[in-house]
Amino acid sequence: MLELRLVQGSLLKKVMESIKDLVNDANFDCSATGFSLQAMDSSHVALVSLLLRSEGFEHYRCDRNLSMGMNLGNMAKMLKCAGNDDIVTIKADDGGDCVTFMFESPNQDKIADFEMKLMDIDSEHLGIPETEYEAIVRMPSSEFARICKDLSTIGDTVLISVTKEGVRFSTKGDIGTANIVCRQNTSVDKPEEATIIEMETPVSLTFALRYMNSFTKATPLATQVTVSLSSELPVVVEYKIGEMGYLRFYLAPKIEE
Amino acid sequence: VNPQRQITSFFSKS
């Protein structure tokens, strides 16, 4: 028996809108730790890792570890039917072939339940090693989204370089080139507008903008995004989900020519 | 065009 009650149901709506176009089908894993997902895009270039810790739920019952295969597009369709202020409860029976999403309006005057068929998904779980990143950039998520969107109108790839000067996003295309440099800025009044750069070693990596733009669909989840880079390793683009967890996107770099 | 690497070449099956 599984029953997870999330008062801030909009978080789950936002998570689904962020990943449904990147990943088609995925297993949601439920354990005492929390509700999690790890899945790759169909080209095996990007990996999504989601964790919603059990403590973040108002009610969390998971009698035994459960893996539920879901079509993310269909799950997103169902969650779209929940109001932004609704409480969302996820229910499933052990060994059952469906999951139920229950939506309750804040004043309890409307209760809806949507039942979705589960599917068998043969997915490979990857071990993500703990890494000390050479550079970690924390910046406003809206700013990061704007940069990725703007650069993708010029080129297909972005070269991200972190130096003492700051973080530089560069692209080139048929019509020309573009460079955007963001410097560390901790003097702003609001912490969510800060840009903080921690650099051990200068690092420079190239990534496909198509994927970066897809990751920025998670912008509504968090005011800040963390971009962690190490040479010869996938970049991690992380959006914190309130106090309860995170949505991380890993993207393999392009090979430098 | 820079060739694209796959995520599976960095992270191993667990």
PDB file of C-alpha atoms in Angstrom, chain A:
ATOM      1  CA  MET A   1       0.000   0.000   0.000  1.00  0.00           C
ATOM      2  CA  LEU A   2       1.270   3.392  -0.967  1.00  0.00           C
ATOM      3  CA  GLU A   3      -0.284   6.715  -0.021  1.00  0.00           C
ATOM      4  CA  LEU A   4       1.554   9.999  -0.436  1.00  0.00           C
ATOM      5  CA  ARG A   5      -0.189  13.263   0.348  1.00  0.00           C
ATOM      6  CA  LEU A   6       1.444  16.396  -0.955  1.00  0.00           C
ATOM      7  CA  VAL A   7      -0.149  19.629   0.243  1.00  0.00           C
ATOM      8  CA  GLN A   8       1.692  21.715  -2.333  1.00  0.00           C
ATOM      9  CA  GLY A   9       0.433  19.672  -5.274  1.00  0.00           C
ATOM     10  CA  SER A  10       1.614  22.334  -7.712  1.00  0.00           C
ATOM     11  CA  LEU A  11       5.175  21.109  -7.146  1.00  0.00           C
ATOM     12  CA  LEU A  12       4.341  17.793  -8.780  1.00  0.00           C
ATOM     13  CA  LYS A  13       2.563  19.585 -11.634  1.00  0.00           C
ATOM     14  CA  LYS A  14       5.680  21.694 -12.221  1.00  0.00           C
ATOM     15  CA  VAL A  15       7.976  18.659 -12.075  1.00  0.00           C
ATOM     16  CA  MET A  16       5.917  16.854 -14.716  1.00  0.00           C
ATOM     17  CA  GLU A  17       5.837  19.874 -17.020  1.00  0.00           C
ATOM     18  CA  SER A  18       9.652  20.053 -16.675  1.00  0.00           C
ATOM     19  CA  ILE A  19      10.428  16.482 -17.665  1.00  0.00           C
ATOM     20  CA  LYS A  20       7.575  15.167 -19.817  1.00  0.00           C
ATOM     21  CA  ASP A  21       9.128  16.281 -23.091  1.00  0.00           C
ATOM     22  CA  LEU A  22      12.587  14.934 -22.202  1.00  0.00           C
ATOM     23  CA  VAL A  23      11.612  11.483 -20.965  1.00  0.00           C
ATOM     24  CA  ASN A  24       8.748   9.364 -22.340  1.00  0.00           C
ATOM     25  CA  ASP A  25       8.415   6.548 -19.815  1.00  0.00           C
ATOM     26  CA  ALA A  26      10.036   6.118 -16.412  1.00  0.00           C
ATOM     27  CA  ASN A  27       9.856   4.169 -13.199  1.00  0.00           C
ATOM     28  CA  PHE A  28       8.945   6.142 -10.088  1.00  0.00           C
ATOM     29  CA  ASP A  29      10.575   4.506  -7.083  1.00  0.00           C
ATOM     30  CA  CYS A  30       8.973   4.765  -3.717  1.00  0.00           C
ATOM     31  CA  SER A  31      10.822   3.887  -0.512  1.00  0.00           C
ATOM     32  CA  ALA A  32      11.110   5.091   3.075  1.00  0.00           C
ATOM     33  CA  THR A  33      13.502   7.786   1.823  1.00  0.00           C
ATOM     34  CA  GLY A  34      11.050   9.316  -0.588  1.00  0.00           C
ATOM     35  CA  PHE A  35       9.531   9.398  -4.045  1.00  0.00           C
ATOM     36  CA  SER A  36      12.211   9.385  -6.715  1.00  0.00           C
ATOM     37  CA  LEU A  37      12.876   8.913 -10.385  1.00  0.00           C
ATOM     38  CA  GLN A  38      15.932   8.395 -12.515  1.00  0.00           C
ATOM     39  CA  ALA A  39      15.554   8.303 -16.266  1.00  0.00           C
ATOM     40  CA  MET A  40      17.424   9.047 -19.468  1.00  0.00           C
ATOM     41  CA  ASP A  41      16.142  10.702 -22.603  1.00  0.00           C
ATOM     42  CA  SER A  42      15.690   8.381 -25.587  1.00  0.00           C
ATOM     43  CA  SER A  43      19.123   9.299 -27.014  1.00  0.00           C
ATOM     44  CA  HIS A  44      20.875   8.550 -23.691  1.00  0.00           C
ATOM     45  CA  VAL A  45      22.491  11.989 -23.721  1.00  0.00           C
ATOM     46  CA  ALA A  46      20.716  13.463 -20.691  1.00  0.00           C
ATOM     47  CA  LEU A  47      19.633  11.985 -17.377  1.00  0.00           C
ATOM     48  CA  VAL A  48      16.972  13.254 -15.005  1.00  0.00           C
ATOM     49  CA  SER A  49      17.141  12.620 -11.279  1.00  0.00           C
ATOM     50  CA  LEU A  50      14.219  13.615  -9.072  1.00  0.00           C
ATOM     51  CA  LEU A  51      13.922  13.268  -5.312  1.00  0.00           C
ATOM     52  CA  LEU A  52      10.964  14.252  -3.156  1.00  0.00           C
ATOM     53  CA  ARG A  53      11.911  13.300   0.407  1.00  0.00           C
ATOM     54  CA  SER A  54       9.291  11.570   2.525  1.00  0.00           C
ATOM     55  CA  GLU A  55       9.494  14.324   5.187  1.00  0.00           C
ATOM     56  CA  GLY A  56       8.175  16.811   2.626  1.00  0.00           C
ATOM     57  CA  PHE A  57       4.837  14.990   2.389  1.00  0.00           C
ATOM     58  CA  GLU A  58       2.058  15.662   4.865  1.00  0.00           C
ATOM     59  CA  HIS A  59       1.328  11.952   4.931  1.00  0.00           C
ATOM     60  CA  TYR A  60       3.748   9.337   3.637  1.00  0.00           C
ATOM     61  CA  ARG A  61       2.901   5.678   3.715  1.00  0.00           C
ATOM     62  CA  CYS A  62       5.005   3.221   1.746  1.00  0.00           C
ATOM     63  CA  ASP A  63       4.716  -0.286   3.187  1.00  0.00           C
ATOM     64  CA  ARG A  64       7.346  -1.729   0.901  1.00  0.00           C
ATOM     65  CA  ASN A  65       9.598  -0.446  -1.855  1.00  0.00           C
ATOM     66  CA  LEU A  66       7.586   0.019  -5.016  1.00  0.00           C
ATOM     67  CA  SER A  67       8.593   0.835  -8.562  1.00  0.00           C
ATOM     68  CA  MET A  68       5.828   2.209 -10.734  1.00  0.00           C
ATOM     69  CA  GLY A  69       6.294   2.507 -14.486  1.00  0.00           C
ATOM     70  CA  MET A  70       4.502   5.495 -15.911  1.00  0.00           C
ATOM     71  CA  ASN A  71       4.161   7.287 -19.197  1.00  0.00           C
ATOM     72  CA  LEU A  72       5.183  10.802 -18.219  1.00  0.00           C
ATOM     73  CA  GLY A  73       3.088  12.456 -20.905  1.00  0.00           C
ATOM     74  CA  ASN A  74      -0.031  10.733 -19.585  1.00  0.00           C
ATOM     75  CA  MET A  75       0.898  11.486 -15.986  1.00  0.00           C
ATOM     76  CA  ALA A  76       1.380  15.149 -16.886  1.00  0.00           C
ATOM     77  CA  LYS A  77      -2.036  15.180 -18.593  1.00  0.00           C
ATOM     78  CA  MET A  78      -3.657  13.921 -15.395  1.00  0.00           C
ATOM     79  CA  LEU A  79      -1.784  16.292 -13.094  1.00  0.00           C
ATOM     80  CA  LYS A  80      -2.698  19.193 -15.361  1.00  0.00           C
ATOM     81  CA  CYS A  81      -6.274  18.557 -14.212  1.00  0.00           C
ATOM     82  CA  ALA A  82      -5.281  19.410 -10.621  1.00  0.00           C
ATOM     83  CA  GLY A  83      -5.751  23.000  -9.521  1.00  0.00           C
ATOM     84  CA  ASN A  84      -2.634  24.939  -8.588  1.00  0.00           C
ATOM     85  CA  ASP A  85      -3.734  25.097  -4.942  1.00  0.00           C
ATOM     86  CA  ASP A  86      -4.927  21.497  -4.807  1.00  0.00           C
ATOM     87  CA  ILE A  87      -3.600  18.875  -2.421  1.00  0.00           C
ATOM     88  CA  VAL A  88      -2.403  15.884  -4.460  1.00  0.00           C
ATOM     89  CA  THR A  89      -2.437  12.328  -3.100  1.00  0.00           C
ATOM     90  CA  ILE A  90      -0.767   9.460  -4.955  1.00  0.00           C
ATOM     91  CA  LYS A  91      -2.224   6.042  -4.117  1.00  0.00           C
ATOM     92  CA  ALA A  92      -1.334   2.539  -5.274  1.00  0.00           C
ATOM     93  CA  ASP A  93      -1.720  -1.028  -4.070  1.00  0.00           C
ATOM     94  CA  ASP A  94       1.253  -3.368  -3.875  1.00  0.00           C
ATOM     95  CA  GLY A  95       1.368  -5.364  -7.078  1.00  0.00           C
ATOM     96  CA  GLY A  96      -1.499  -3.398  -8.602  1.00  0.00           C
ATOM     97  CA  ASP A  97      -1.533  -2.324 -12.236  1.00  0.00           C
ATOM     98  CA  CYS A  98      -2.681   1.240 -11.726  1.00  0.00           C
ATOM     99  CA  VAL A  99      -1.999   4.390  -9.723  1.00  0.00           C
ATOM    100  CA  THR A 100      -4.568   6.896  -8.495  1.00  0.00           C
ATOM    101  CA  PHE A 101      -4.026  10.633  -8.305  1.00  0.00           C
ATOM    102  CA  MET A 102      -6.474  12.343  -5.988  1.00  0.00           C
ATOM    103  CA  PHE A 103      -6.923  16.116  -6.116  1.00  0.00           C
ATOM    104  CA  GLU A 104      -8.554  18.004  -3.256  1.00  0.00           C
ATOM    105  CA  SER A 105      -9.353  21.694  -3.425  1.00  0.00           C
ATOM    106  CA  PRO A 106      -7.992  23.686  -0.441  1.00  0.00           C
ATOM    107  CA  ASN A 107     -11.444  24.054   1.164  1.00  0.00           C
ATOM    108  CA  GLN A 108     -12.341  20.400   0.434  1.00  0.00           C
ATOM    109  CA  ASP A 109     -15.366  21.297  -1.705  1.00  0.00           C
ATOM    110  CA  LYS A 110     -14.065  19.444  -4.751  1.00  0.00           C
ATOM    111  CA  ILE A 111     -12.423  16.034  -4.791  1.00  0.00           C
ATOM    112  CA  ALA A 112     -11.328  14.300  -7.974  1.00  0.00           C
ATOM    113  CA  ASP A 113      -9.600  11.029  -8.596  1.00  0.00           C
ATOM    114  CA  PHE A 114      -7.806  10.020 -11.746  1.00  0.00           C
ATOM    115  CA  GLU A 115      -6.681   6.450 -12.227  1.00  0.00           C
ATOM    116  CA  MET A 116      -3.807   5.719 -14.587  1.00  0.00           C
ATOM    117  CA  LYS A 117      -2.569   2.394 -15.882  1.00  0.00           C
ATOM    118  CA  LEU A 118       0.972   1.467 -14.934  1.00  0.00           C
ATOM    119  CA  MET A 119       3.391  -0.051 -17.412  1.00  0.00           C
ATOM    120  CA  ASP A 120       6.363  -2.394 -17.267  1.00  0.00           C
ATOM    121  CA  ILE A 121       9.494  -0.431 -18.013  1.00  0.00           C
ATOM    122  CA  ASP A 122      12.832  -2.105 -18.423  1.00  0.00           C
ATOM    123  CA  SER A 123      15.087   0.712 -17.288  1.00  0.00           C
ATOM    124  CA  GLU A 124      18.706   0.620 -16.297  1.00  0.00           C
ATOM    125  CA  HIS A 125      19.583   2.463 -13.115  1.00  0.00           C
ATOM    126  CA  LEU A 126      22.895   4.272 -13.368  1.00  0.00           C
ATOM    127  CA  GLY A 127      25.265   4.892 -10.489  1.00  0.00           C
ATOM    128  CA  ILE A 128      26.123   8.578 -10.298  1.00  0.00           C
ATOM    129  CA  PRO A 129      29.462   8.967  -8.507  1.00  0.00           C
ATOM    130  CA  GLU A 130      29.918  11.657  -5.869  1.00  0.00           C
ATOM    131  CA  THR A 131      32.015  14.332  -7.559  1.00  0.00           C
ATOM    132  CA  GLU A 132      33.879  17.394  -6.369  1.00  0.00           C
ATOM    133  CA  TYR A 133      33.055  19.787  -9.179  1.00  0.00           C
ATOM    134  CA  GLU A 134      35.723  22.157 -10.465  1.00  0.00           C
ATOM    135  CA  ALA A 135      33.257  25.004 -10.765  1.00  0.00           C
ATOM    136  CA  ILE A 136      29.806  25.628  -9.317  1.00  0.00           C
ATOM    137  CA  VAL A 137      27.710  28.530 -10.558  1.00  0.00           C
ATOM    138  CA  ARG A 138      24.562  29.557  -8.734  1.00  0.00           C
ATOM    139  CA  MET A 139      22.454  32.118 -10.514  1.00  0.00           C
ATOM    140  CA  PRO A 140      18.833  33.233 -10.970  1.00  0.00           C
ATOM    141  CA  SER A 141      17.015  30.452 -12.821  1.00  0.00           C
ATOM    142  CA  SER A 142      15.181  32.983 -15.006  1.00  0.00           C
ATOM    143  CA  GLU A 143      18.512  34.491 -16.074  1.00  0.00           C
ATOM    144  CA  PHE A 144      19.895  31.079 -16.989  1.00  0.00           C
ATOM    145  CA  ALA A 145      16.729  30.307 -18.984  1.00  0.00           C
ATOM    146  CA  ARG A 146      16.969  33.637 -20.798  1.00  0.00           C
ATOM    147  CA  ILE A 147      20.618  33.011 -21.742  1.00  0.00           C
ATOM    148  CA  CYS A 148      19.909  29.506 -23.097  1.00  0.00           C
ATOM    149  CA  LYS A 149      16.908  30.774 -25.083  1.00  0.00           C
ATOM    150  CA  ASP A 150      18.774  33.757 -26.505  1.00  0.00           C
ATOM    151  CA  LEU A 151      21.845  31.738 -27.505  1.00  0.00           C
ATOM    152  CA  SER A 152      19.740  29.051 -29.188  1.00  0.00           C
ATOM    153  CA  THR A 153      18.537  31.667 -31.682  1.00  0.00           C
ATOM    154  CA  ILE A 154      22.167  32.052 -32.820  1.00  0.00           C
ATOM    155  CA  GLY A 155      23.690  28.580 -32.494  1.00  0.00           C
ATOM    156  CA  ASP A 156      23.079  24.941 -31.542  1.00  0.00           C
ATOM    157  CA  THR A 157      25.697  24.542 -28.836  1.00  0.00           C
ATOM    158  CA  VAL A 158      26.867  26.557 -25.849  1.00  0.00           C
ATOM    159  CA  LEU A 159      30.421  26.743 -24.601  1.00  0.00           C
ATOM    160  CA  ILE A 160      30.310  27.351 -20.853  1.00  0.00           C
ATOM    161  CA  SER A 161      33.605  28.647 -19.459  1.00  0.00           C
ATOM    162  CA  VAL A 162      34.205  29.479 -15.830  1.00  0.00           C
ATOM    163  CA  THR A 163      37.236  31.635 -15.092  1.00  0.00           C
ATOM    164  CA  LYS A 164      38.188  34.174 -12.427  1.00  0.00           C
ATOM    165  CA  GLU A 165      36.404  36.721 -14.617  1.00  0.00           C
ATOM    166  CA  GLY A 166      33.047  34.960 -14.255  1.00  0.00           C
ATOM    167  CA  VAL A 167      30.989  32.510 -16.257  1.00  0.00           C
ATOM    168  CA  ARG A 168      30.914  32.909 -20.018  1.00  0.00           C
ATOM    169  CA  PHE A 169      28.241  31.424 -22.272  1.00  0.00           C
ATOM    170  CA  SER A 170      29.256  31.447 -25.943  1.00  0.00           C
ATOM    171  CA  THR A 171      27.764  30.208 -29.167  1.00  0.00           C
ATOM    172  CA  LYS A 172      28.332  30.528 -32.869  1.00  0.00           C
ATOM    173  CA  GLY A 173      26.093  29.972 -35.829  1.00  0.00           C
ATOM    174  CA  ASP A 174      25.676  30.841 -39.491  1.00  0.00           C
ATOM    175  CA  ILE A 175      24.700  34.446 -38.745  1.00  0.00           C
ATOM    176  CA  GLY A 176      27.472  35.181 -36.235  1.00  0.00           C
ATOM    177  CA  THR A 177      28.587  34.670 -32.660  1.00  0.00           C
ATOM    178  CA  ALA A 178      27.374  35.568 -29.173  1.00  0.00           C
ATOM    179  CA  ASN A 179      29.063  35.805 -25.774  1.00  0.00           C
ATOM    180  CA  ILE A 180      27.345  36.461 -22.473  1.00  0.00           C
ATOM    181  CA  VAL A 181      29.452  36.901 -19.358  1.00  0.00           C
ATOM    182  CA  CYS A 182      27.914  36.820 -15.892  1.00  0.00           C
ATOM    183  CA  ARG A 183      30.055  38.028 -13.033  1.00  0.00           C
ATOM    184  CA  GLN A 184      29.730  37.105  -9.409  1.00  0.00           C
ATOM    185  CA  ASN A 185      27.182  39.414  -7.805  1.00  0.00           C
ATOM    186  CA  THR A 186      26.465  38.961  -4.128  1.00  0.00           C
ATOM    187  CA  SER A 187      25.675  42.605  -3.406  1.00  0.00           C
ATOM    188  CA  VAL A 188      22.032  42.412  -4.467  1.00  0.00           C
ATOM    189  CA  ASP A 189      19.340  43.020  -1.860  1.00  0.00           C
ATOM    190  CA  LYS A 190      17.504  39.819  -2.663  1.00  0.00           C
ATOM    191  CA  PRO A 191      19.437  36.525  -2.358  1.00  0.00           C
ATOM    192  CA  GLU A 192      17.437  35.019  -5.235  1.00  0.00           C
ATOM    193  CA  GLU A 193      19.008  37.569  -7.590  1.00  0.00           C
ATOM    194  CA  ALA A 194      22.580  36.722  -6.626  1.00  0.00           C
ATOM    195  CA  THR A 195      25.133  35.070  -8.863  1.00  0.00           C
ATOM    196  CA  ILE A 196      27.722  33.096  -6.945  1.00  0.00           C
ATOM    197  CA  ILE A 197      30.680  31.419  -8.596  1.00  0.00           C
ATOM    198  CA  GLU A 198      32.816  28.891  -6.746  1.00  0.00           C
ATOM    199  CA  MET A 199      35.811  27.891  -8.833  1.00  0.00           C
ATOM    200  CA  GLU A 200      38.602  25.476  -7.985  1.00  0.00           C
ATOM    201  CA  THR A 201      39.975  25.260 -11.524  1.00  0.00           C
ATOM    202  CA  PRO A 202      38.973  27.091 -14.710  1.00  0.00           C
ATOM    203  CA  VAL A 203      36.722  24.813 -16.741  1.00  0.00           C
ATOM    204  CA  SER A 204      35.310  24.961 -20.243  1.00  0.00           C
ATOM    205  CA  LEU A 205      32.763  22.561 -21.766  1.00  0.00           C
ATOM    206  CA  THR A 206      30.403  22.496 -24.765  1.00  0.00           C
ATOM    207  CA  PHE A 207      26.781  21.357 -24.563  1.00  0.00           C
ATOM    208  CA  ALA A 208      23.783  21.034 -26.872  1.00  0.00           C
ATOM    209  CA  LEU A 209      21.452  24.002 -26.329  1.00  0.00           C
ATOM    210  CA  ARG A 210      18.421  21.890 -27.240  1.00  0.00           C
ATOM    211  CA  TYR A 211      18.830  19.958 -23.980  1.00  0.00           C
ATOM    212  CA  MET A 212      19.697  23.021 -21.900  1.00  0.00           C
ATOM    213  CA  ASN A 213      16.508  24.687 -23.101  1.00  0.00           C
ATOM    214  CA  SER A 214      14.537  21.601 -22.181  1.00  0.00           C
ATOM    215  CA  PHE A 215      15.987  21.677 -18.638  1.00  0.00           C
ATOM    216  CA  THR A 216      14.936  25.304 -18.185  1.00  0.00           C
ATOM    217  CA  LYS A 217      11.287  24.186 -18.244  1.00  0.00           C
ATOM    218  CA  ALA A 218      11.970  23.567 -14.530  1.00  0.00           C
ATOM    219  CA  THR A 219      12.476  27.316 -13.963  1.00  0.00           C
ATOM    220  CA  PRO A 220       9.094  27.731 -12.154  1.00  0.00           C
ATOM    221  CA  LEU A 221      10.314  25.266  -9.489  1.00  0.00           C
ATOM    222  CA  ALA A 222      13.095  27.448  -8.087  1.00  0.00           C
ATOM    223  CA  THR A 223      14.314  31.030  -8.215  1.00  0.00           C
ATOM    224  CA  GLN A 224      17.925  29.844  -8.356  1.00  0.00           C
ATOM    225  CA  VAL A 225      19.640  27.211 -10.476  1.00  0.00           C
ATOM    226  CA  THR A 226      22.981  25.554  -9.752  1.00  0.00           C
ATOM    227  CA  VAL A 227      25.228  24.586 -12.656  1.00  0.00           C
ATOM    228  CA  SER A 228      28.106  22.287 -11.645  1.00  0.00           C
ATOM    229  CA  LEU A 229      30.963  21.667 -14.057  1.00  0.00           C
ATOM    230  CA  SER A 230      34.073  19.530 -14.234  1.00  0.00           C
ATOM    231  CA  SER A 231      36.161  18.927 -17.322  1.00  0.00           C
ATOM    232  CA  GLU A 232      35.329  15.673 -19.100  1.00  0.00           C
ATOM    233  CA  LEU A 233      32.185  15.134 -17.022  1.00  0.00           C
ATOM    234  CA  PRO A 234      28.462  15.719 -17.557  1.00  0.00           C
ATOM    235  CA  VAL A 235      27.191  19.082 -16.325  1.00  0.00           C
ATOM    236  CA  VAL A 236      24.591  19.043 -13.539  1.00  0.00           C
ATOM    237  CA  VAL A 237      21.792  21.597 -13.716  1.00  0.00           C
ATOM    238  CA  GLU A 238      19.935  21.514 -10.409  1.00  0.00           C
ATOM    239  CA  TYR A 239      16.647  23.047  -9.327  1.00  0.00           C
ATOM    240  CA  LYS A 240      15.812  22.686  -5.639  1.00  0.00           C
ATOM    241  CA  ILE A 241      12.214  21.719  -4.904  1.00  0.00           C
ATOM    242  CA  GLY A 242      11.490  23.799  -1.819  1.00  0.00           C
ATOM    243  CA  GLU A 243      12.920  22.087   1.237  1.00  0.00           C
ATOM    244  CA  MET A 244      11.851  18.651   0.081  1.00  0.00           C
ATOM    245  CA  GLY A 245      14.206  17.669  -2.667  1.00  0.00           C
ATOM    246  CA  TYR A 246      15.595  18.430  -6.080  1.00  0.00           C
ATOM    247  CA  LEU A 247      15.284  17.990  -9.806  1.00  0.00           C
ATOM    248  CA  ARG A 248      18.708  17.426 -11.372  1.00  0.00           C
ATOM    249  CA  PHE A 249      19.536  17.205 -15.047  1.00  0.00           C
ATOM    250  CA  TYR A 250      22.820  15.651 -16.158  1.00  0.00           C
ATOM    251  CA  LEU A 251      23.991  16.379 -19.692  1.00  0.00           C
ATOM    252  CA  ALA A 252      26.927  14.711 -21.434  1.00  0.00           C
ATOM    253  CA  PRO A 253      29.300  17.206 -23.028  1.00  0.00           C
ATOM    254  CA  LYS A 254      30.074  17.494 -26.709  1.00  0.00           C
ATOM    255  CA  ILE A 255      33.495  16.355 -27.801  1.00  0.00           C
ATOM    256  CA  GLU A 256      35.739  19.371 -28.398  1.00  0.00           C
ATOM    257  CA  GLU A 257      37.235  19.524 -31.864  1.00  0.00           C
TER     258      GLU A 257
END
